[in-house]
CSV table of N, CA and C in Angstrom, one decimal:
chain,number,residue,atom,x,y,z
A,1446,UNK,N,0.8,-1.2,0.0
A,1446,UNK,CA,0.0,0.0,0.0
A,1446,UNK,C,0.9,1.2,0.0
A,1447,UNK,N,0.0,2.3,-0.4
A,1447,UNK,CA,0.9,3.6,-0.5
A,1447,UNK,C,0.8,4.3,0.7
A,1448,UNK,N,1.9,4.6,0.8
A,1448,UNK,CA,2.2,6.0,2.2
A,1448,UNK,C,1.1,6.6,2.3
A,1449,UNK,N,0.8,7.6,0.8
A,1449,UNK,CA,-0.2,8.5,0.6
A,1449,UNK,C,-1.3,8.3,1.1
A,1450,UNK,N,-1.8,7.0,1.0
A,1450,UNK,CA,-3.3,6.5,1.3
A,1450,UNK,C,-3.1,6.4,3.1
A,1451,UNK,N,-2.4,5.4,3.6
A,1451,UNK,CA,-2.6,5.3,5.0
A,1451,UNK,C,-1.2,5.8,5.3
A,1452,UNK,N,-1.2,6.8,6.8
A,1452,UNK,CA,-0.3,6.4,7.4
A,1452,UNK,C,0.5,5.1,8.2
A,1453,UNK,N,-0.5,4.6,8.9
A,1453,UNK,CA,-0.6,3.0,9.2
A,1453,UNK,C,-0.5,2.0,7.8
A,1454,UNK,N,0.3,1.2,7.6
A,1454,UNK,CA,0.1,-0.2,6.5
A,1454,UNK,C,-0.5,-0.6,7.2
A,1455,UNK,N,-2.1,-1.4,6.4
A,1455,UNK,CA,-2.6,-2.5,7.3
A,1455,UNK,C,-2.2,-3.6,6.8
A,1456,UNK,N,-1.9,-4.8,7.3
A,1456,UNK,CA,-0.8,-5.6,6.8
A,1456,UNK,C,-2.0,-6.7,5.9
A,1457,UNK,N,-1.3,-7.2,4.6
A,1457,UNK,CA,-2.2,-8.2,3.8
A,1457,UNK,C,-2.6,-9.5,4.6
A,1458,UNK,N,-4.0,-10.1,4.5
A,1458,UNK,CA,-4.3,-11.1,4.8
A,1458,UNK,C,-3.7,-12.5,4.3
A,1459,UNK,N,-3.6,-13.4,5.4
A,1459,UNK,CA,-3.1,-14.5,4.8
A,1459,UNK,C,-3.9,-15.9,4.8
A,1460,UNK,N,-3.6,-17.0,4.7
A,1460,UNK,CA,-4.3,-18.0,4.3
A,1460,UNK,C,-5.4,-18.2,5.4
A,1461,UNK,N,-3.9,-18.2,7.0
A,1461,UNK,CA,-4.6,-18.7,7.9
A,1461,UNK,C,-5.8,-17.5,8.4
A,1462,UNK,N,-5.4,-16.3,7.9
A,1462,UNK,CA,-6.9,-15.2,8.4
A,1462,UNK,C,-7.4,-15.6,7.5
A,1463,UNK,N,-7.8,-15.7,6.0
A,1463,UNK,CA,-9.1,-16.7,5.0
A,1463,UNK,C,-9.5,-17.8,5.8
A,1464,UNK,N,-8.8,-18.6,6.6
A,1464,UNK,CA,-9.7,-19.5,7.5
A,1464,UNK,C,-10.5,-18.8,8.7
A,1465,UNK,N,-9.6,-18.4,9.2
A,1465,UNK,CA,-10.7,-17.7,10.6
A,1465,UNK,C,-11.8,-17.2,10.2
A,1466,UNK,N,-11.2,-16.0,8.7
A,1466,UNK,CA,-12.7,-15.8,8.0
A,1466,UNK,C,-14.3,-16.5,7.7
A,1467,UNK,N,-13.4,-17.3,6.9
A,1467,UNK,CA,-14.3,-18.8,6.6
A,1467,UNK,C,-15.1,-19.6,7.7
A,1468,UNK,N,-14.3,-19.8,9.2
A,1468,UNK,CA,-14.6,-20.5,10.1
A,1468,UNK,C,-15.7,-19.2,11.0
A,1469,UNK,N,-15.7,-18.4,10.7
A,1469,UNK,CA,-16.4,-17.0,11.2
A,1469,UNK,C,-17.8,-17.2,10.5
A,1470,UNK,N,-17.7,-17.4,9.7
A,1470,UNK,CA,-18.7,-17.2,8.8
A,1470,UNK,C,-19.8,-18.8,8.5
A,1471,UNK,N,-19.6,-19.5,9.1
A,1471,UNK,CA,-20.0,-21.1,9.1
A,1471,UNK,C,-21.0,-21.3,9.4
A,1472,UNK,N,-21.0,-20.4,11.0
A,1472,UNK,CA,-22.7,-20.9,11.2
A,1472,UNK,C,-23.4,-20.2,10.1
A,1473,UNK,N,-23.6,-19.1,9.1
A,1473,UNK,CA,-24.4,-18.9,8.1
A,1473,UNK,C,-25.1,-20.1,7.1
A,1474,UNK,N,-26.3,-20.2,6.9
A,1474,UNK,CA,-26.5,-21.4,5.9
A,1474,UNK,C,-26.1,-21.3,4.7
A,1475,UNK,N,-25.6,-22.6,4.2
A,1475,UNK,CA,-25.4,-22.5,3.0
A,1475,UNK,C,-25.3,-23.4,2.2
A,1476,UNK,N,-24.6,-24.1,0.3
A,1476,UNK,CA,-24.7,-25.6,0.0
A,1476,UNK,C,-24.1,-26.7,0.8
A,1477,UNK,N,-24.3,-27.5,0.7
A,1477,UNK,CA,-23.2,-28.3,1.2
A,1477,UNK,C,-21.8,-28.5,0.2
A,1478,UNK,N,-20.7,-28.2,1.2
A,1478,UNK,CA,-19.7,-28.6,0.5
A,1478,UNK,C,-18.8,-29.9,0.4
A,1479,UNK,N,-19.4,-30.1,-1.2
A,1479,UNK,CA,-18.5,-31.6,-1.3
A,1479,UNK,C,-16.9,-31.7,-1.2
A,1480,UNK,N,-16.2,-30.6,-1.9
A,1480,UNK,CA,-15.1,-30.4,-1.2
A,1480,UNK,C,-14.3,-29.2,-0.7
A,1481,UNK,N,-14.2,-29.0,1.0
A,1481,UNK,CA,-13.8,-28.0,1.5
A,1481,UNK,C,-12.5,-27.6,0.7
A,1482,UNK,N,-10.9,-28.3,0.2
A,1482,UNK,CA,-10.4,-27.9,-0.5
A,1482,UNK,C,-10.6,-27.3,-1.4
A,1483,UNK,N,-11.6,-27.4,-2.2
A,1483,UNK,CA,-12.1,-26.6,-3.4
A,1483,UNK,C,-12.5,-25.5,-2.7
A,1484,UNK,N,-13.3,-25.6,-2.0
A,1484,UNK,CA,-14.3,-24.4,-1.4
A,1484,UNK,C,-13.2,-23.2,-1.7
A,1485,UNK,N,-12.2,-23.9,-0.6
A,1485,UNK,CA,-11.5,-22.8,0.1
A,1485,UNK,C,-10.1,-22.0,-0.9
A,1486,UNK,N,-10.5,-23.0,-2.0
A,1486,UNK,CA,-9.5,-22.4,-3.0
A,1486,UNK,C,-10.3,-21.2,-3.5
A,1487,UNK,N,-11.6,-21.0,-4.0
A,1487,UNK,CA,-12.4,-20.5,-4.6
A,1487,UNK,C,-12.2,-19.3,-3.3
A,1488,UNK,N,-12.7,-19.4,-2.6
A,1488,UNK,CA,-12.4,-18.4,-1.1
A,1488,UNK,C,-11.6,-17.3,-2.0
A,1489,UNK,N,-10.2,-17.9,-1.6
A,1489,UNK,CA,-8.5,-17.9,-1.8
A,1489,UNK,C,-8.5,-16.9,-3.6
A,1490,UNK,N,-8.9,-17.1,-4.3
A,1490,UNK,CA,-9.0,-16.9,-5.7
A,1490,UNK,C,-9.2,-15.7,-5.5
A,1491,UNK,N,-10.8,-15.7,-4.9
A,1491,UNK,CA,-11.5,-14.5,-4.6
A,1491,UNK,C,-10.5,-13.4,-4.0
A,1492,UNK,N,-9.9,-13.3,-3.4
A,1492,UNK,CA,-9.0,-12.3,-2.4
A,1492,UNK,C,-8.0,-12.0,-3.1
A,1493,UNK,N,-7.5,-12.7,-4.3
A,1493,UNK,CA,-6.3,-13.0,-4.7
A,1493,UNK,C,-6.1,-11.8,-5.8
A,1494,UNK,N,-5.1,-10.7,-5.8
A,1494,UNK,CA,-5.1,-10.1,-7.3
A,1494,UNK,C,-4.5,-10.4,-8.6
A,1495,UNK,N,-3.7,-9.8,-9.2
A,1495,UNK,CA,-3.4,-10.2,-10.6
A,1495,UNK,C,-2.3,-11.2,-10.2
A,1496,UNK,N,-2.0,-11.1,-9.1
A,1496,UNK,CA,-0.7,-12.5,-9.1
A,1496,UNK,C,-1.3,-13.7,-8.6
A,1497,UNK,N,-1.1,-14.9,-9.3
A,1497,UNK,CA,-2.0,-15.7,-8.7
A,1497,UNK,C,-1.3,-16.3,-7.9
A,1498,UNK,N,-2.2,-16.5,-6.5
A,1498,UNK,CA,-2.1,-17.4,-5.5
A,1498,UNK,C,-1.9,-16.2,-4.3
A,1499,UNK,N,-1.6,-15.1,-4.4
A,1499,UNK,CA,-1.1,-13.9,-3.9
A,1499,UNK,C,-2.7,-13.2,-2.9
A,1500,UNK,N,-2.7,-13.1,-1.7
A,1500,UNK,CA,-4.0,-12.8,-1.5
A,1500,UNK,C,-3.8,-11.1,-1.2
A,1501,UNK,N,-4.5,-10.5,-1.9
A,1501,UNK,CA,-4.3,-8.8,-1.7
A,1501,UNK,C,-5.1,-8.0,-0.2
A,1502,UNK,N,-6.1,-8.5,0.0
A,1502,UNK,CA,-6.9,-7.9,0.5
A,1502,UNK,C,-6.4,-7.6,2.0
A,1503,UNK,N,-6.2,-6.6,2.4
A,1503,UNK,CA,-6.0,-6.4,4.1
A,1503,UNK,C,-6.6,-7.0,5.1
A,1504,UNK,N,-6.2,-7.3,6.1
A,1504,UNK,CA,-6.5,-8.3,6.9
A,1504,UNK,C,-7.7,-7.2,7.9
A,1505,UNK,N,-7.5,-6.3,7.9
A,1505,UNK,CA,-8.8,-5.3,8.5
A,1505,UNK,C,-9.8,-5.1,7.7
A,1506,UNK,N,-9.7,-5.0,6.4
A,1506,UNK,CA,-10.8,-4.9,5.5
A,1506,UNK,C,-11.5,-6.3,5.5
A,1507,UNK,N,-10.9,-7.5,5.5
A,1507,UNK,CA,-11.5,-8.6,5.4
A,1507,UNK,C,-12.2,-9.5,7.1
A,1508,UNK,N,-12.0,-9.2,8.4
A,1508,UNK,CA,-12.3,-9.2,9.5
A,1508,UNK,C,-13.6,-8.1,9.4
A,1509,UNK,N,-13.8,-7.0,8.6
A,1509,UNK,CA,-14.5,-5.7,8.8
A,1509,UNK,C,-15.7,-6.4,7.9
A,1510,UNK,N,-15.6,-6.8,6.6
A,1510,UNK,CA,-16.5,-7.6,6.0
A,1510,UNK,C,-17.2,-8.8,5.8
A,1511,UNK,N,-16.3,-9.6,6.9
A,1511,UNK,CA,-17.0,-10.8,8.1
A,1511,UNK,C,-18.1,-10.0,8.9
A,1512,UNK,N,-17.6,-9.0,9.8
A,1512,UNK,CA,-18.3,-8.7,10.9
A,1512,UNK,C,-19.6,-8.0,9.8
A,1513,UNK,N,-19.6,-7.5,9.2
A,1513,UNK,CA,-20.4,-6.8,8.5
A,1513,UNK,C,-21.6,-7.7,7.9
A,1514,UNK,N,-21.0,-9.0,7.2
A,1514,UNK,CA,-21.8,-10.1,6.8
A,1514,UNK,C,-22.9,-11.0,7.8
A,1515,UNK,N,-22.2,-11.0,8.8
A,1515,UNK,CA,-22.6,-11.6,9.9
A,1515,UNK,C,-23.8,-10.7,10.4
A,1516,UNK,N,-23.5,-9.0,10.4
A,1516,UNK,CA,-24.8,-8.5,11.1
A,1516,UNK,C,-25.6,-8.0,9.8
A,1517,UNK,N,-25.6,-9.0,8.9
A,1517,UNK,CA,-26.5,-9.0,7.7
A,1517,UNK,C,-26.7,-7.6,6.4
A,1518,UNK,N,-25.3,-7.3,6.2
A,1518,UNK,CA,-24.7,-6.4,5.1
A,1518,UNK,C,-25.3,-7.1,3.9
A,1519,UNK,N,-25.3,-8.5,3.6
A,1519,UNK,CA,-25.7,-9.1,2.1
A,1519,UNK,C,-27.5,-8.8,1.9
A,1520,UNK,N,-28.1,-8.5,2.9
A,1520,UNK,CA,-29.1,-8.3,3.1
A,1520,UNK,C,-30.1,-9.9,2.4
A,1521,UNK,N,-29.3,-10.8,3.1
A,1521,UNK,CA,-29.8,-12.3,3.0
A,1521,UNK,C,-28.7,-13.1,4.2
A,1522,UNK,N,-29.4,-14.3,4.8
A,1522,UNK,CA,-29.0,-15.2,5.8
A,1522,UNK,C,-28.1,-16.1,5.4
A,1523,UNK,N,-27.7,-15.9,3.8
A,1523,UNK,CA,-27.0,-17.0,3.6
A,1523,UNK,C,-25.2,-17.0,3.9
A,1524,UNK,N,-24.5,-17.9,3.4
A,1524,UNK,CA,-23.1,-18.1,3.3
A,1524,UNK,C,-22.9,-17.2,2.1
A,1525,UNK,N,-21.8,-16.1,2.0
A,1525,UNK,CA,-21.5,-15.1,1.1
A,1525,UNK,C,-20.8,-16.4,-0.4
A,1526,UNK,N,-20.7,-16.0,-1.0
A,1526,UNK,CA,-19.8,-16.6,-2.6
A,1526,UNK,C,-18.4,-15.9,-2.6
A,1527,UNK,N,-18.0,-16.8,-3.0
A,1527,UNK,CA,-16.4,-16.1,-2.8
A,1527,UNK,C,-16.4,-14.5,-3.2
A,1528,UNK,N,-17.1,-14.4,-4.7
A,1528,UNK,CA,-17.3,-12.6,-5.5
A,1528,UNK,C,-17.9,-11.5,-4.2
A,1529,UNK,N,-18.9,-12.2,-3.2
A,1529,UNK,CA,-20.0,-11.3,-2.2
A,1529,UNK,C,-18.1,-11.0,-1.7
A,1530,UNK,N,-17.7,-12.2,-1.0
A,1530,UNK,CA,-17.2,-11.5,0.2
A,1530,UNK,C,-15.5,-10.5,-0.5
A,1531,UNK,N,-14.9,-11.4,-1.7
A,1531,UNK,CA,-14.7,-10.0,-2.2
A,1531,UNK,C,-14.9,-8.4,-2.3
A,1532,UNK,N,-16.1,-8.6,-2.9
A,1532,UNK,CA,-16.7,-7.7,-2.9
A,1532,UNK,C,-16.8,-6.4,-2.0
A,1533,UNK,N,-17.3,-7.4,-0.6
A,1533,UNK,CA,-17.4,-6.7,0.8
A,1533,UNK,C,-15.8,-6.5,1.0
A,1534,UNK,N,-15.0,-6.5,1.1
A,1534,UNK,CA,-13.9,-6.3,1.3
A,1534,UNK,C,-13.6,-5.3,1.0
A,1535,UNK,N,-13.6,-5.1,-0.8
A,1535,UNK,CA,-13.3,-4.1,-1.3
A,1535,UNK,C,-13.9,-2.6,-0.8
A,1536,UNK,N,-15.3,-3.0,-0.9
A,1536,UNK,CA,-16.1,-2.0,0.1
A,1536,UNK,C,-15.6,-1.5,1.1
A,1537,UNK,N,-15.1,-2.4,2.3
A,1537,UNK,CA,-14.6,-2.0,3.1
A,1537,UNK,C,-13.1,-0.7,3.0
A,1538,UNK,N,-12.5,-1.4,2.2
A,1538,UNK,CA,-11.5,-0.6,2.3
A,1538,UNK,C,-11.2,0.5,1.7
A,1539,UNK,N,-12.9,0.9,0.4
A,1539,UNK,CA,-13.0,2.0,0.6
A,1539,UNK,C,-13.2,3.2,1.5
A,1540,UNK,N,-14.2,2.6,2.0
A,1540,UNK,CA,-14.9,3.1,3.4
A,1540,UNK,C,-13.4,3.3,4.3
A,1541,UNK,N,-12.3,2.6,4.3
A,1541,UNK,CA,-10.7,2.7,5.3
A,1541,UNK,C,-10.0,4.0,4.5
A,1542,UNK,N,-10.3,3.8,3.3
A,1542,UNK,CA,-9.7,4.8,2.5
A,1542,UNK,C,-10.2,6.3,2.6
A,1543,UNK,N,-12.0,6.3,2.3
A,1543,UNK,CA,-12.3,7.4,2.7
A,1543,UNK,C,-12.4,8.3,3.9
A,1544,UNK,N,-12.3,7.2,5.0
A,1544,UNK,CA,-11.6,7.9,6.1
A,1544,UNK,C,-10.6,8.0,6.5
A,1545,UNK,N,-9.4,7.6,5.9
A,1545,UNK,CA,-8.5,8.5,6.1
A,1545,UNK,C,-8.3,9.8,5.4
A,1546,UNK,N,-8.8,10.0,4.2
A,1546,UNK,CA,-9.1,10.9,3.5
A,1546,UNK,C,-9.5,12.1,4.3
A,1547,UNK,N,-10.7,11.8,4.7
A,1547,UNK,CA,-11.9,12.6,5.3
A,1547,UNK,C,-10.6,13.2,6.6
A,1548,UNK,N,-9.9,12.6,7.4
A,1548,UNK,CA,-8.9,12.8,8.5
A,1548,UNK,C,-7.9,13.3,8.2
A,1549,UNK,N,-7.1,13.5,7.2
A,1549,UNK,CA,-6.4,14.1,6.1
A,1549,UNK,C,-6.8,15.5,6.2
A,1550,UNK,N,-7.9,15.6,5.1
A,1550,UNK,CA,-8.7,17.0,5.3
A,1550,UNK,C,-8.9,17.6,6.2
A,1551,UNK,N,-9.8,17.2,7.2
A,1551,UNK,CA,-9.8,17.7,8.6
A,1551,UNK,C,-8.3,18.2,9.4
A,1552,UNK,N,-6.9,17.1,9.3
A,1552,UNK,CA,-5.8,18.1,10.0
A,1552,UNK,C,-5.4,19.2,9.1
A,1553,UNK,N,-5.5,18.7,7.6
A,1553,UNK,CA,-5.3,20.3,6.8
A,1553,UNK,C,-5.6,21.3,7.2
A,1554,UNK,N,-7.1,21.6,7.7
A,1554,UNK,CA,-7.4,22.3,8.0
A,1554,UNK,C,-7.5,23.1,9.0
A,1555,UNK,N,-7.5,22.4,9.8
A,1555,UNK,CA,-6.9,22.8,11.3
A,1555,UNK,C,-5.6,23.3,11.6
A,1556,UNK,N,-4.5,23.0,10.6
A,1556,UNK,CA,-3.1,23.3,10.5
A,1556,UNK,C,-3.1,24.9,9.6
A,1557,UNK,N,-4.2,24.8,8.5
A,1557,UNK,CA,-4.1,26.3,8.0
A,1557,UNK,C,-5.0,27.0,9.0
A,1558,UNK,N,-5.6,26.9,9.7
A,1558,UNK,CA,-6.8,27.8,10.2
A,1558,UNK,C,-5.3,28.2,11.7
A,1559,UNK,N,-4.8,27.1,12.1
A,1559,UNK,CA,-3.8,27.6,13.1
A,1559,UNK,C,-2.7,28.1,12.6
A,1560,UNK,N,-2.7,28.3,11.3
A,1560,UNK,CA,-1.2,29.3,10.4
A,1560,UNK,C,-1.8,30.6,10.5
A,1561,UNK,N,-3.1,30.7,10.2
A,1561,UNK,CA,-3.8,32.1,10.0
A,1561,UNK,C,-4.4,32.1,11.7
A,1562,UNK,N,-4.5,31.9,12.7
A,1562,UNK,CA,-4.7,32.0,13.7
A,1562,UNK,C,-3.8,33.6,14.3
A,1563,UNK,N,-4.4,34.5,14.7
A,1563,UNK,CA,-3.5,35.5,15.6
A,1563,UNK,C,-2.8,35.3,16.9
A,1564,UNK,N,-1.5,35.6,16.2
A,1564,UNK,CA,-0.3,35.2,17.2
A,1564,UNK,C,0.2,36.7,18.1
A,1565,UNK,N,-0.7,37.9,18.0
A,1565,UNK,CA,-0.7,39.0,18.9
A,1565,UNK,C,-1.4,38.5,20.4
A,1566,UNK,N,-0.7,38.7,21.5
A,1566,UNK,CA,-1.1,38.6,22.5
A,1566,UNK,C,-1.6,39.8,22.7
A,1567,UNK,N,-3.4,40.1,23.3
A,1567,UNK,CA,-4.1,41.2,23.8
A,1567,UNK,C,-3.8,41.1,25.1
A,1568,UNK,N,-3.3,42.7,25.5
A,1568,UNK,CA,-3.2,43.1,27.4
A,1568,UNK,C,-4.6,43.1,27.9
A,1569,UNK,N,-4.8,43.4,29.1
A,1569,UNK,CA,-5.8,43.3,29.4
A,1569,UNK,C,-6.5,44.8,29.0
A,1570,UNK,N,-5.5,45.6,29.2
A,1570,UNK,CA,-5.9,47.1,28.9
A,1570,UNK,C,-6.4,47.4,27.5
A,1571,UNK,N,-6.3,46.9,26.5
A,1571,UNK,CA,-6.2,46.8,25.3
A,1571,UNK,C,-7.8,46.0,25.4
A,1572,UNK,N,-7.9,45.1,26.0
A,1572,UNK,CA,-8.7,43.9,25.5
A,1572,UNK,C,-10.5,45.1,26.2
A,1573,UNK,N,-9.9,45.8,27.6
A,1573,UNK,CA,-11.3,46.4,28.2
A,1573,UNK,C,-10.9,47.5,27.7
A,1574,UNK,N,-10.4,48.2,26.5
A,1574,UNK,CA,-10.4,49.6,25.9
A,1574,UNK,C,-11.7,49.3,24.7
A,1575,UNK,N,-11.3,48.1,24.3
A,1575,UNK,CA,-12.5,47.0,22.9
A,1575,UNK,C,-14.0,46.8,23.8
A,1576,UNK,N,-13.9,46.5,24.7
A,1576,UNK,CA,-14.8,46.0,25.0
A,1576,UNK,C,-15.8,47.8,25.4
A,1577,UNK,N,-15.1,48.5,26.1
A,1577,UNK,CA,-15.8,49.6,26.3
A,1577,UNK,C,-16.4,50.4,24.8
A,1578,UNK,N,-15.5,50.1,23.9
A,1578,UNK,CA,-15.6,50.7,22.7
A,1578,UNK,C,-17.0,50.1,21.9
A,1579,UNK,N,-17.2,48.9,22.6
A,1579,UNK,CA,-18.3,48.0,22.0
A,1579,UNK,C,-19.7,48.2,22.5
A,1580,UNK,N,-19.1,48.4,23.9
A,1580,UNK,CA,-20.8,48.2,24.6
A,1580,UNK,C,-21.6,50.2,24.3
A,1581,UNK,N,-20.3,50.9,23.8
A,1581,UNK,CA,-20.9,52.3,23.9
A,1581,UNK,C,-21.4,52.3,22.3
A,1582,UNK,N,-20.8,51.8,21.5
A,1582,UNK,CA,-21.5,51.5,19.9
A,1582,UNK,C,-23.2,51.0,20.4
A,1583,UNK,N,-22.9,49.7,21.1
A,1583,UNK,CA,-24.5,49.0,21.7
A,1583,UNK,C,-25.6,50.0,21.5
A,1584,UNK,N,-24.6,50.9,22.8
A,1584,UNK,CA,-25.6,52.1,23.7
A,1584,UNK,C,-26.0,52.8,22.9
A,1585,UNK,N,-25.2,53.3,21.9
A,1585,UNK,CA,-25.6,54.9,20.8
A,1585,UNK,C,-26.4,54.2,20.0
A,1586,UNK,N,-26.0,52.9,19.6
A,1586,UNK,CA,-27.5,52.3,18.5
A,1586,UNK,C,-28.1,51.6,19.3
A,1587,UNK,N,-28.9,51.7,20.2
A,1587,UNK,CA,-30.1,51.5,20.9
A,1587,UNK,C,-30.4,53.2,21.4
A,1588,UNK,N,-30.3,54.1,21.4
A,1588,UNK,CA,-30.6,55.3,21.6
A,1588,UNK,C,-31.1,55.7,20.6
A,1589,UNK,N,-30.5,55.6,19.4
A,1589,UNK,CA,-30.9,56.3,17.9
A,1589,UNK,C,-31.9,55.3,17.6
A,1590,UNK,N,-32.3,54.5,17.8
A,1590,UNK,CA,-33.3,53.2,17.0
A,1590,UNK,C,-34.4,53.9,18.6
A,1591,UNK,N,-34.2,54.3,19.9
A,1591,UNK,CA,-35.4,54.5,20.2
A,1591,UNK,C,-35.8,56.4,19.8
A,1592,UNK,N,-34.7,57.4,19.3
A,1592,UNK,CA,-35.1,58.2,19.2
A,1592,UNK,C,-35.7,58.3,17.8
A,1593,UNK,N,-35.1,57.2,16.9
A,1593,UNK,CA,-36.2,57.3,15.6
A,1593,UNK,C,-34.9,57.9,14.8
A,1594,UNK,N,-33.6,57.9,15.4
A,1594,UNK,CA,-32.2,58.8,14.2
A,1594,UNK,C,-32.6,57.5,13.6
A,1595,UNK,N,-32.4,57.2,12.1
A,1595,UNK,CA,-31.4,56.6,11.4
A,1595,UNK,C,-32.3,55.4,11.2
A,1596,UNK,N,-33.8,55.3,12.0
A,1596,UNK,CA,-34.3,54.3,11.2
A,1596,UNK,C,-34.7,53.4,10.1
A,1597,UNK,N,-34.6,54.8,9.7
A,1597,UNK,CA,-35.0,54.7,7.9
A,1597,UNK,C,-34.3,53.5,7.3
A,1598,UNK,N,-32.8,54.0,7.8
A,1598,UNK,CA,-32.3,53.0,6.9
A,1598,UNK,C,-32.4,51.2,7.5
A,1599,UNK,N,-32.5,51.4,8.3
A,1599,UNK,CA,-32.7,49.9,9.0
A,1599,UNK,C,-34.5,49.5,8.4
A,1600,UNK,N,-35.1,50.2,8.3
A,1600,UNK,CA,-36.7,49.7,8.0
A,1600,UNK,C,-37.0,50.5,6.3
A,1601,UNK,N,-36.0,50.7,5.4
A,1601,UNK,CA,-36.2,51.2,4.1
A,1601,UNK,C,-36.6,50.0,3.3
A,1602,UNK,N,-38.1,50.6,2.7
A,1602,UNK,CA,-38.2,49.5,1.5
A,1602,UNK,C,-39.5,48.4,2.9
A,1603,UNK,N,-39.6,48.3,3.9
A,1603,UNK,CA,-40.6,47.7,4.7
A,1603,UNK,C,-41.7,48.8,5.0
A,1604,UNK,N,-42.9,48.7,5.0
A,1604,UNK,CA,-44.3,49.4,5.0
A,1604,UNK,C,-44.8,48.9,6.2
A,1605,UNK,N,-45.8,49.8,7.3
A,1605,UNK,CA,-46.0,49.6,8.3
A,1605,UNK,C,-47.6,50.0,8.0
């Protein structure tokens, strides 16, 4: 996997996690299988990318698409097909992808919003010179709005 995508590598799954998978997933109903070797090759295939025999899929994506199966993601009670639980996998590690994405963006932002953040420390003298400056603006426009100065423009274009 790339740096760029995760900072964490999740490490590739291996045969013996395709079993715990597979043994995860058992009590689900499903054909009978005449032969578990085969089954489990077909499993194995499924996970596997352009290298054959090679299984790609991350061992978090594929534990995440068990658990997911299980609390009925296929939206059926059965034993997934090798393609489902691929499938789910892949899904998953979108969903791993998009959130680091999404966590990416979010420290971006927080890193520029703290570049542009004001690095002037206010005294206190300074800070109650603002604050007096504020509450007397308050005062003079609540005096002029009850003596009727300057309404006009606040109620221009509204009909009474």
């Amino acid at each position: 996997m790339s740096s760029s995508i995760s900072a964490d590598v999740a490490r590739t799954a291996t045969e013996r996690d395709l079993l715990v998978a597979l043994a995860a997933l058992n009590p689900l109903p499903r054909r009978v299988s005449i032969n578990p070797e085969l089954e489990f090759a077909a499993f194995k295939t499924g996970l596997e990318g352009k290298q054959v025999g090679q299984i790609v899929v991350a061992y978090v994506d594929l534990m995440s698409a068990v658990r997911s199966i299980i609390q009925g993601a296929l939206r059926h009670g059965y034993h997934p097909s090798p393609a489902e639980l691929r499938m789910h996998c892949d899904a998953k590690r979108a969903e791993r992808y998009e959130e680091g994405a999404a966590e990416r963006r979010r420290k971006a932002i927080a890193e520029e919003a703290a570049a542009f953040a004001p690095t002037i420390e206010r005294s206190e003298e300074s800070k109650a010179r603002v604050k007096a400056l504020h509450e007397d603006f308050l005062r003079s426009h609540a005096e002029a709005k009850l003596n009727g100065i300057g309404s006009a423009r606040f109620t221009s274009g509204v009909r009474r």
